[in-house]
Coordinates of C-alpha atoms in Angstrom, one line a residue:
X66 CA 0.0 0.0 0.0
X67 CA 3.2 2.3 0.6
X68 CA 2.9 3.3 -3.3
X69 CA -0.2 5.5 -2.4
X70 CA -0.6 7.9 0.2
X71 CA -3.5 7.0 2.6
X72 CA -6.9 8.8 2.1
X73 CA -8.6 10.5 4.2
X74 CA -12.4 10.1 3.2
X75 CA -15.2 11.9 4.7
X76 CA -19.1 12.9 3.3
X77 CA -21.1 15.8 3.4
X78 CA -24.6 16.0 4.8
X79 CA -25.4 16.5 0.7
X80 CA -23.9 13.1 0.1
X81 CA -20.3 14.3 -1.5
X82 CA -17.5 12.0 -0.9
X83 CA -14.4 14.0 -0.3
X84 CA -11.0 11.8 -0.7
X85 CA -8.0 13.7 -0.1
X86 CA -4.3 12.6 -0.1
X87 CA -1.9 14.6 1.2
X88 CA 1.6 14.8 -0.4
X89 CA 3.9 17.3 0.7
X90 CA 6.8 17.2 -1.6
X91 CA 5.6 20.1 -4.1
X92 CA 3.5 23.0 -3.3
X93 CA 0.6 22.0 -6.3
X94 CA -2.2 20.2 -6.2
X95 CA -5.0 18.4 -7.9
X96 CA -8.5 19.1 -7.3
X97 CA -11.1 17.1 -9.2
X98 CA -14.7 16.1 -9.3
X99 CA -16.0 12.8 -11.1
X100 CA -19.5 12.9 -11.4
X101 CA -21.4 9.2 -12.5
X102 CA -22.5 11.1 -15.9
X103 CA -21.3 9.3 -18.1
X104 CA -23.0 7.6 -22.0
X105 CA -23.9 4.8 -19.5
X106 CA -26.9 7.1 -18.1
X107 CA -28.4 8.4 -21.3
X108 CA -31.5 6.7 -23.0
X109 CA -32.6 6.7 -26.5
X110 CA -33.3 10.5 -27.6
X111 CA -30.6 12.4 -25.4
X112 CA -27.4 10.3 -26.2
X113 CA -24.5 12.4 -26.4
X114 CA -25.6 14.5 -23.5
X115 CA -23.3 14.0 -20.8
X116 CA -20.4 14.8 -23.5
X117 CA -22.3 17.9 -24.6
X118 CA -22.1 19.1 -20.5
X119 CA -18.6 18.7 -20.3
X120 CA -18.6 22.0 -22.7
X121 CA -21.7 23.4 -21.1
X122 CA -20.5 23.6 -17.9
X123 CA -17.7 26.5 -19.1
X124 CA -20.7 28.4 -20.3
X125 CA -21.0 30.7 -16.9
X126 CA -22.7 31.2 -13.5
X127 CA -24.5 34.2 -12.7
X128 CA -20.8 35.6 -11.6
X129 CA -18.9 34.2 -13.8
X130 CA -19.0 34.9 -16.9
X131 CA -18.8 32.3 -20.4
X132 CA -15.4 30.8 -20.4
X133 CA -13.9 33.2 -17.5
X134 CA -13.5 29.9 -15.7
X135 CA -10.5 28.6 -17.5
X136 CA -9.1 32.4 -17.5
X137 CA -9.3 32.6 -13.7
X138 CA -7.4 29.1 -13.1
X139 CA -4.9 29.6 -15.6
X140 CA -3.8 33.5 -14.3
X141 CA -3.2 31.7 -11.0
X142 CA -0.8 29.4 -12.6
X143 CA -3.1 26.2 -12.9
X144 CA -4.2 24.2 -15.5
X145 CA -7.4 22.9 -16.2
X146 CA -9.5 20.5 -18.9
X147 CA -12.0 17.7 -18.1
X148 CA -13.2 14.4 -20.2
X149 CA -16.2 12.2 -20.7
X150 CA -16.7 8.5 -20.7
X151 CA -18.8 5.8 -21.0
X152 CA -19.1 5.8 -17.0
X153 CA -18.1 9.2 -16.2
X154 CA -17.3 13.1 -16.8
X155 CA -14.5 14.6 -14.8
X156 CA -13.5 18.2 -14.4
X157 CA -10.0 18.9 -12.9
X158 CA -7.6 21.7 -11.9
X159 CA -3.9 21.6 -11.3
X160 CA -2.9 24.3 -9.3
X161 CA -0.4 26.2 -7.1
X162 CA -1.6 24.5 -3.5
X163 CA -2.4 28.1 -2.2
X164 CA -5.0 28.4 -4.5
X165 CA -7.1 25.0 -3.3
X166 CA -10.2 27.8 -2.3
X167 CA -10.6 29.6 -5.5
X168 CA -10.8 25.8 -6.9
X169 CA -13.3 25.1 -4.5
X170 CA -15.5 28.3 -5.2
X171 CA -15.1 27.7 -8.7
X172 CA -16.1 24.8 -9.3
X173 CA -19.0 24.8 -6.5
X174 CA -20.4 27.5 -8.0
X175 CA -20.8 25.8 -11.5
X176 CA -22.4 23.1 -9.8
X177 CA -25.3 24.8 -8.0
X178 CA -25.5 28.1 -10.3
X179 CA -24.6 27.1 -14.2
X180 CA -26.9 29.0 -16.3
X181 CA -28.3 27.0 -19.3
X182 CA -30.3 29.0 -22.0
X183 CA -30.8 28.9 -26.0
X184 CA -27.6 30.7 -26.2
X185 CA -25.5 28.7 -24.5
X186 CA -27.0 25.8 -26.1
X187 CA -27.1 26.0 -29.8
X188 CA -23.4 26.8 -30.4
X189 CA -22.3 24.2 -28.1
X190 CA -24.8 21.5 -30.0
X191 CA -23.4 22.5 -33.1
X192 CA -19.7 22.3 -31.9
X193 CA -20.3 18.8 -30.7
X194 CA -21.8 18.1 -34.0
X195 CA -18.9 19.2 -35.8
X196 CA -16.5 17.3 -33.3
X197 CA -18.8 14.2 -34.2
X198 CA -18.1 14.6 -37.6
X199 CA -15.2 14.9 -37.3
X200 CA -14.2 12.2 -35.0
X201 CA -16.9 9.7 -36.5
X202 CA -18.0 10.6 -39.8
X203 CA -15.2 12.0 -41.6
X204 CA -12.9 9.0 -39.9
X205 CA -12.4 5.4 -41.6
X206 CA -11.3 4.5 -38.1
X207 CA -13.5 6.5 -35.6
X208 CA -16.7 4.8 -37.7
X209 CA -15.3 1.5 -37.4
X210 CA -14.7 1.9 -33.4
X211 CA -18.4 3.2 -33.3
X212 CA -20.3 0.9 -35.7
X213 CA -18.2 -2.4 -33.4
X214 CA -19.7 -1.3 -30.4
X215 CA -23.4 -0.5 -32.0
X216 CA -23.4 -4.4 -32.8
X217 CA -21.4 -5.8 -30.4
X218 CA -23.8 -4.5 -28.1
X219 CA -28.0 -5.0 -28.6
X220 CA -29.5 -3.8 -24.9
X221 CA -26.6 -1.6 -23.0
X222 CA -25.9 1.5 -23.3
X223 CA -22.6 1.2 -24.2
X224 CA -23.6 0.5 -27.6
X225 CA -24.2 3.9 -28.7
X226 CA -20.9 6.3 -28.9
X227 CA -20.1 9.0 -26.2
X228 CA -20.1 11.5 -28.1
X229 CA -23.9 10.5 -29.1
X230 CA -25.8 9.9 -32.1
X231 CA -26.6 13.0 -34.2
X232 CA -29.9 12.6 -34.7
X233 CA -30.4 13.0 -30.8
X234 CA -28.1 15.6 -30.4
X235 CA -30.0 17.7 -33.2
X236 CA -32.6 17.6 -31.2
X237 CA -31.7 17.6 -27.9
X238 CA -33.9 20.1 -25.7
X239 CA -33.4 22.7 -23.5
X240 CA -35.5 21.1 -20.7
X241 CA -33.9 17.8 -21.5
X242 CA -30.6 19.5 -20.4
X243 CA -32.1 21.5 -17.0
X244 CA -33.4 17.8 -16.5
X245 CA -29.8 16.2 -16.7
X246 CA -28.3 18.9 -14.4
X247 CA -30.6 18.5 -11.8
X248 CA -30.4 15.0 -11.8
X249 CA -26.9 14.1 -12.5
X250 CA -24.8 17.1 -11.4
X251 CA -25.7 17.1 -7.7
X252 CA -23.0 16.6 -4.7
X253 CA -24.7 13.1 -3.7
X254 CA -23.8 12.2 -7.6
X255 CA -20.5 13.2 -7.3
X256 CA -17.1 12.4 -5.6
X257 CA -14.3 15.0 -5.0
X258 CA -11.0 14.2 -4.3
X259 CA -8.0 16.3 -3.9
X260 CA -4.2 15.0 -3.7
X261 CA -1.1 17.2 -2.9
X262 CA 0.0 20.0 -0.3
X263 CA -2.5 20.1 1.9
X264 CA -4.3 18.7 4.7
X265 CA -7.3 17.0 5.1
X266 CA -8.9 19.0 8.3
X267 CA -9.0 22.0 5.6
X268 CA -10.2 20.0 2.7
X269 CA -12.9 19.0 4.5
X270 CA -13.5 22.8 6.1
X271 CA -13.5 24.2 2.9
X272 CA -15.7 21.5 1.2
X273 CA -18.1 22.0 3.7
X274 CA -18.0 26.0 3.2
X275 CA -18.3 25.5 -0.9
X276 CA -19.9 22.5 -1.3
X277 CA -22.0 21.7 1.5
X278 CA -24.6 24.1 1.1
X279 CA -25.7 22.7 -1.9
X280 CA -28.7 20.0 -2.1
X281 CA -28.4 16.4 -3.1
X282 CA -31.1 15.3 -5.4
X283 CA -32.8 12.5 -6.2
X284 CA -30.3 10.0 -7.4
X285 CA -31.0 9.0 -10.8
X286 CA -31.9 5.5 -11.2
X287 CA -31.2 4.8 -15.0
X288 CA -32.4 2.0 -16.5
X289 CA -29.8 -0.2 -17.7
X290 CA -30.5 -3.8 -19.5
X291 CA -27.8 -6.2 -18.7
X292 CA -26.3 -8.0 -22.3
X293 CA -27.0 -11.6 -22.9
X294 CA -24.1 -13.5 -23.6
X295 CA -23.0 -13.6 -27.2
X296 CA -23.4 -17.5 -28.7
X297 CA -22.0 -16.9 -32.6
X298 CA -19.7 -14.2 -34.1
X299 CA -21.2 -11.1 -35.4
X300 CA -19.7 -9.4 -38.8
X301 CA -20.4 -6.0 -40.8
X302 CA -18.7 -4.6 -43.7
X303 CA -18.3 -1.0 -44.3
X304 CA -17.4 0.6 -47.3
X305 CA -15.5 4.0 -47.1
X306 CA -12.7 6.0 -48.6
X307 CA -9.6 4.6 -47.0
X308 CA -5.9 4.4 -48.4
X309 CA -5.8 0.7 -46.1
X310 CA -8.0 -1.9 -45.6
X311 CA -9.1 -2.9 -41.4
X312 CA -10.8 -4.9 -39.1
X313 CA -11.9 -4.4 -35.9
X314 CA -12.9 -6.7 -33.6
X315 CA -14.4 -6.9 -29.8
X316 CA -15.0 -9.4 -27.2
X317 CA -17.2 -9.2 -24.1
X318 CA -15.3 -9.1 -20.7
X319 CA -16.7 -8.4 -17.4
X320 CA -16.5 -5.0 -15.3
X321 CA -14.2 -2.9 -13.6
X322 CA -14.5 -5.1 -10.1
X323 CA -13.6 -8.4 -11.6
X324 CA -10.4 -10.3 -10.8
X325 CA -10.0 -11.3 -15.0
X326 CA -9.7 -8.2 -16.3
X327 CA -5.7 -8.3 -14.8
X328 CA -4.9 -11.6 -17.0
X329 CA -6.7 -10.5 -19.8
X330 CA -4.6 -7.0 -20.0
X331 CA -1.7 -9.0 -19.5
X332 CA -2.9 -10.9 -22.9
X333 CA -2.9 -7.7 -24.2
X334 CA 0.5 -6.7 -23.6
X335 CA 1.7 -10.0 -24.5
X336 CA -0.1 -9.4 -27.8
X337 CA 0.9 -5.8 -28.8
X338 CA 3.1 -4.1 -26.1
X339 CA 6.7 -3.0 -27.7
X340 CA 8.8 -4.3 -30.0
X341 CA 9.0 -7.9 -29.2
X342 CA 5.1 -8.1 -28.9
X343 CA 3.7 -11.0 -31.2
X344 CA 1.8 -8.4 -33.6
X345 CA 5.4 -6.2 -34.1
X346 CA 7.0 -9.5 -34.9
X347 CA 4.5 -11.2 -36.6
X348 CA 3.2 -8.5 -38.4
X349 CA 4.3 -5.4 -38.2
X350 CA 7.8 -6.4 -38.7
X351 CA 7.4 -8.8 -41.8
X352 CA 5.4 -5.6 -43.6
X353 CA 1.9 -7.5 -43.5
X354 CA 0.2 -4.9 -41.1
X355 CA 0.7 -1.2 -41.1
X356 CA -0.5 -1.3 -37.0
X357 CA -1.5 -4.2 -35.2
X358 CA -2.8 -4.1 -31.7
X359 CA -4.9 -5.6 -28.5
X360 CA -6.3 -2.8 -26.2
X361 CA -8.5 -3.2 -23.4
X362 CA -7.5 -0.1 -21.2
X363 CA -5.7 0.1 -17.8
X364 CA -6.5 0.8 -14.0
X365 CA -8.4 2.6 -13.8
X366 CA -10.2 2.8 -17.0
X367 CA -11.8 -0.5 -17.0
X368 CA -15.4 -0.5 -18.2
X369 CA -18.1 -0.2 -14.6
X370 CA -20.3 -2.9 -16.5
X371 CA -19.2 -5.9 -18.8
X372 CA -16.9 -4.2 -21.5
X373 CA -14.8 -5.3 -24.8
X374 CA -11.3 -6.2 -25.7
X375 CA -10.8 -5.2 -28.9
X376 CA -7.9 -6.3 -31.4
X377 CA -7.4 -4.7 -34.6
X378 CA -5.2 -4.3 -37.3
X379 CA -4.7 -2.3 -40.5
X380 CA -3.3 -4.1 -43.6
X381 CA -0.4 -3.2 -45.6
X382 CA -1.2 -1.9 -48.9
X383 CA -0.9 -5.7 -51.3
X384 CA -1.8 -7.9 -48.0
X385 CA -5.2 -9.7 -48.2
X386 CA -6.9 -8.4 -45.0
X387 CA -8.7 -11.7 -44.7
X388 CA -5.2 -13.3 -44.6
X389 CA -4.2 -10.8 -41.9
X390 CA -7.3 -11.6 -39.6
X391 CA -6.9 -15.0 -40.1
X392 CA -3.4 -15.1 -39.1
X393 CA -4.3 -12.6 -36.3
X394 CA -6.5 -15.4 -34.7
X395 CA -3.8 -18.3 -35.2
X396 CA -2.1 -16.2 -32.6
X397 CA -4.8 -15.7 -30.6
X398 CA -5.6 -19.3 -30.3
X399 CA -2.0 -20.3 -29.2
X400 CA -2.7 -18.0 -26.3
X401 CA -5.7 -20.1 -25.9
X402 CA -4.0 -23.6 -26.0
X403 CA -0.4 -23.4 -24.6
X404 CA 0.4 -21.7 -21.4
X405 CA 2.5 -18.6 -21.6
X406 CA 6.4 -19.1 -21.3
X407 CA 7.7 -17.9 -17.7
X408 CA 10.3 -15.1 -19.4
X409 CA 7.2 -13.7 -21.5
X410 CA 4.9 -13.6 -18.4
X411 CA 7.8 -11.6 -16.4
X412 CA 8.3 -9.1 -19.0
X413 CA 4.6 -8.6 -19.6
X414 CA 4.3 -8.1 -15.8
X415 CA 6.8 -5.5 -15.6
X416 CA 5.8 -3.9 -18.4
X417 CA 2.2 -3.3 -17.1
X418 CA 3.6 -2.7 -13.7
X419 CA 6.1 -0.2 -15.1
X420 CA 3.6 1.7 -16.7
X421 CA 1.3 1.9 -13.6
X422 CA 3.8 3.3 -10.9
X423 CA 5.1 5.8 -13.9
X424 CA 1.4 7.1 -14.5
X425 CA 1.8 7.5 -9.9
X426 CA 4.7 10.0 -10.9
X427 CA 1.7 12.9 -10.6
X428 CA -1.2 14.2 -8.6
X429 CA -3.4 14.0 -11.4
X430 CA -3.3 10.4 -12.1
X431 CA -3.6 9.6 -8.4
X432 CA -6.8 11.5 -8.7
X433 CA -7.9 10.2 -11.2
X434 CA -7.5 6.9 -10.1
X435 CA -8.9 7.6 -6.5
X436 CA -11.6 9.3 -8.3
X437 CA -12.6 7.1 -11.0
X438 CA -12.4 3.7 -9.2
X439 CA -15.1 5.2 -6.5
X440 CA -17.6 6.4 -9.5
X441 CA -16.8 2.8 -11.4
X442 CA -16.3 0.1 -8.7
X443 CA -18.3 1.6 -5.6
X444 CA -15.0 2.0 -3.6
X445 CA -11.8 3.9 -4.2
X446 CA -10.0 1.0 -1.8
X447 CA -10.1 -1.3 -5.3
X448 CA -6.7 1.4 -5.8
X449 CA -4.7 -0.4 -3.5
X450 CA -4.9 -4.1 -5.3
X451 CA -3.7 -3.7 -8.3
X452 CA 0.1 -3.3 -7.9
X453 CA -0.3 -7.0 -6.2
X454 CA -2.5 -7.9 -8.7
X455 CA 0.3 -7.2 -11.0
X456 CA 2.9 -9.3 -9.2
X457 CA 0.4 -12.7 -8.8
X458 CA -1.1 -13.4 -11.8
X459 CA -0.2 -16.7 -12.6
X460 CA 0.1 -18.1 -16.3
X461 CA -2.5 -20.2 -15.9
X462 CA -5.1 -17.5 -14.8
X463 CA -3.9 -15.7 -18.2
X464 CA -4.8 -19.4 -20.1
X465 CA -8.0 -19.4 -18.6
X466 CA -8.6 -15.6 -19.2
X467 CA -8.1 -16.2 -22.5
X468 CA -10.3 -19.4 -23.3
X469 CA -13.2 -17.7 -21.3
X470 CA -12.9 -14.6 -23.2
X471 CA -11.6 -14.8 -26.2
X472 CA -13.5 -17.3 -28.2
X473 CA -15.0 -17.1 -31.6
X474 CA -18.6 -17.5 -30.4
X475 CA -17.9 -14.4 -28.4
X476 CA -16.6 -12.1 -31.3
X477 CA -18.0 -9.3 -33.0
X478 CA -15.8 -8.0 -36.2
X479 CA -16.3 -4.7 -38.0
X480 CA -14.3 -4.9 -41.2
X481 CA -13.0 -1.4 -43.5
X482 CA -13.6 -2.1 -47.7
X483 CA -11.8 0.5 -49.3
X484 CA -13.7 2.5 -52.1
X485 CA -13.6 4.9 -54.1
X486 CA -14.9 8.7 -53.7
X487 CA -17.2 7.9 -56.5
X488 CA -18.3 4.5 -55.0
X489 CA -18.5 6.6 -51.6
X490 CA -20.6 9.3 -53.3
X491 CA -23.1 6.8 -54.5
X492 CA -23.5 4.6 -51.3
X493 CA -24.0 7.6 -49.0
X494 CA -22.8 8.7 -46.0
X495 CA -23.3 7.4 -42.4
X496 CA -24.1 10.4 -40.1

């Protein structure tokens, strides 16, 4: 446990969870605020909304003006920015630790007092619009990584994108918006946490000055339908302007809380982490893939519900992408049949471990993964396993991992034809 400070964690009468860590080293800190916002609590008709907040919520209070938020932070020498996820949207700032109050009134006061009208509203929409576009539309790749989910997925939300579908957000109300915000961004929805120079008797004082005074709500009970387990291989084809051909593929593995997920990113780095990583010398190498990779995330962005490992690859221009996948799942399958050699079980363990205790270098990631495994797992404690984790997975829990997980039956694949614009033109676009 020595790699982490110990948190001090106390709630508000409103229901915030305040986790702070005090590190003393530096004079900065990290204050941050994870509300449980994410894709994951949107329905049909208002997907994309919790992405569209995360730009709302620089539109002003009734003192501060639009965008004067990230003014304010930076001329006090802090930095600032905030993300959305499937199971989450997170707003942070890294400051000077003197400056842990005006963090606090900031960002309290957006909470209780953001000011959400037509004119805040339509320019925002249509820059999310554009980003989806962008991102989605205009992107070989970013359609590929949305369409896999949309049929990998049939009931959960996860199947639709983050960044939402654009017939919703086109039409996307203002009361639907009021709605989200008093539902979703309320201090018993939230979870603050604050690691660096400081100590936690004054967290707590000034949490309670800032944040106490405003209401919890009612928590929002979002209906989510579990997924039924996959029992045959799914497959799409999309057709698109593309100098390469691609697949991508996804299989189901469980949530954030479960003890596979560790074997299964060790699979992953076996597969595709650095230079001697069975897709580099298989494929990359030897010319037959342009990029060639297994991804699944890390600690502590695991999926909260059931989520996907995905494995893709882009084929060198004059390499049959069939030929590609199928030598792609050769691999696979020796992972599936032979137990993992000891030396490639060690590296693979130090590589993820490596990774992990560089990431604890700053404040911000220790936030973050205080922050993130509280909103995702129910408990920020979950923090404090994974270095161990790391150092006992045995080979024959990474075998079993992967003949659980990664079977045929289990895999949806989303494949890139390459057209031309005049082919394009004439099949229409996907929006």
């Amino acid at each position: 446990m020595n790699f982490f400070p110990e948190i001090s964690a106390h709630r508000l009468g409103n229901g915030l969870l305040v986790l702070t860590a005090e590190i003393h080293s530096l004079p900065i800190l990290s204050h941050q605020v994870h509300f449980a916002a994410g894709s994951r609590y949107e329905k049909p008709g208002i997907t994309g909304i919790s992405h569209l907040f995360e730009h709302l919520m620089f539109k002003g209070t009734r003192r501060v003006k639009p965008e004067e938020f990230a003014r304010i932070i930076q001329a006090h020498g802090g930095t600032l920015n905030a993300f959305t996820t499937t199971d989450n949207t997170s707003y942070y700032e890294n400051l000077p630790a003197e400056k842990l109050e005006l963090a606090m009134d900031l960002e309290a006061d957006r909470l209780a007092n953001l000011q959400l009208n037509l004119e805040t509203l339509e320019p925002e929409r249509e820059v999310v619009r554009s980003e989806r576009k962008l991102r989605s539309v205009n992107s070989p790749f970013g359609l590929l990584i949305e369409q896999l989910s949309a049929l990998a997925y049939e009931q959960h939300p996860y199947r639709w994108p983050v960044i939402g579908w654009d017939a919703d957000l086109k039409t996307l109300t203002l009361e639907d918006c009021r709605e989200y915000y008093r539902t979703h961004y309320a201090p018993n929805n939230a979870v603050l946490v604050v690691v660096g120079d400081v100590a936690a008797e004054e967290v707590c004082r000034l949490a309670e000055k800032y944040y106490g005074p405003i209401p919890a709500q009612p928590a929002p009970h979002p209906t989510i339908t579990p997924e039924k387990p996959q029992r045959g291989e799914k497959r799409a084809v999309y057709k698109k302007v593309s100098q390469v051909a691609a697949f991508f593929a996804a299989f189901h593995i469980p949530g954030i809380a479960h003890p596979d997920l560790i074997p299964l990113q060790i699979l992953c780095t076996v597969l595709s982490s650095g230079r001697s990583s069975i897709f580099f010398q298989k494929f990359e190498k030897p010319g037959k893939a342009v990029e060639a990779q297994a991804e699944m995330g890390s600690p502590p962005f695991f999926f909260m519900d059931p989520g996907l490992l995905q494995i893709y690859a882009l084929a060198s221009p004059g390499f049959p992408l069939e030929k590609l996948e199928g030598e792609i799942w050769d691999e696979v399958e020796g992972l599936r049949r032979d137990l993992l050699p000891t030396e490639i079980l060690l590296k693979a363990k130090k590589q993820v471990r490596s990774a992990f205790l560089q990431s604890l270098q700053t404040h911000f990631f220790k936030g973050l993964l205080a922050g993130l495994y509280q909103v995702r797992a129910g408990d920020y404690r979950h923090l404090y396993q994974v270095l161990s984790r790391y150092e006992s997975v045995t080979a024959e829990e990474v075998l079993q991992a992967a003949r659980k997980y990664l079977r045929p039956e289990n895999r949806t694949v989303v494949s890139l034809q390459p057209v031309t614009q005049a082919e394009h033109d004439e099949l229409g676009e996907i929006e």
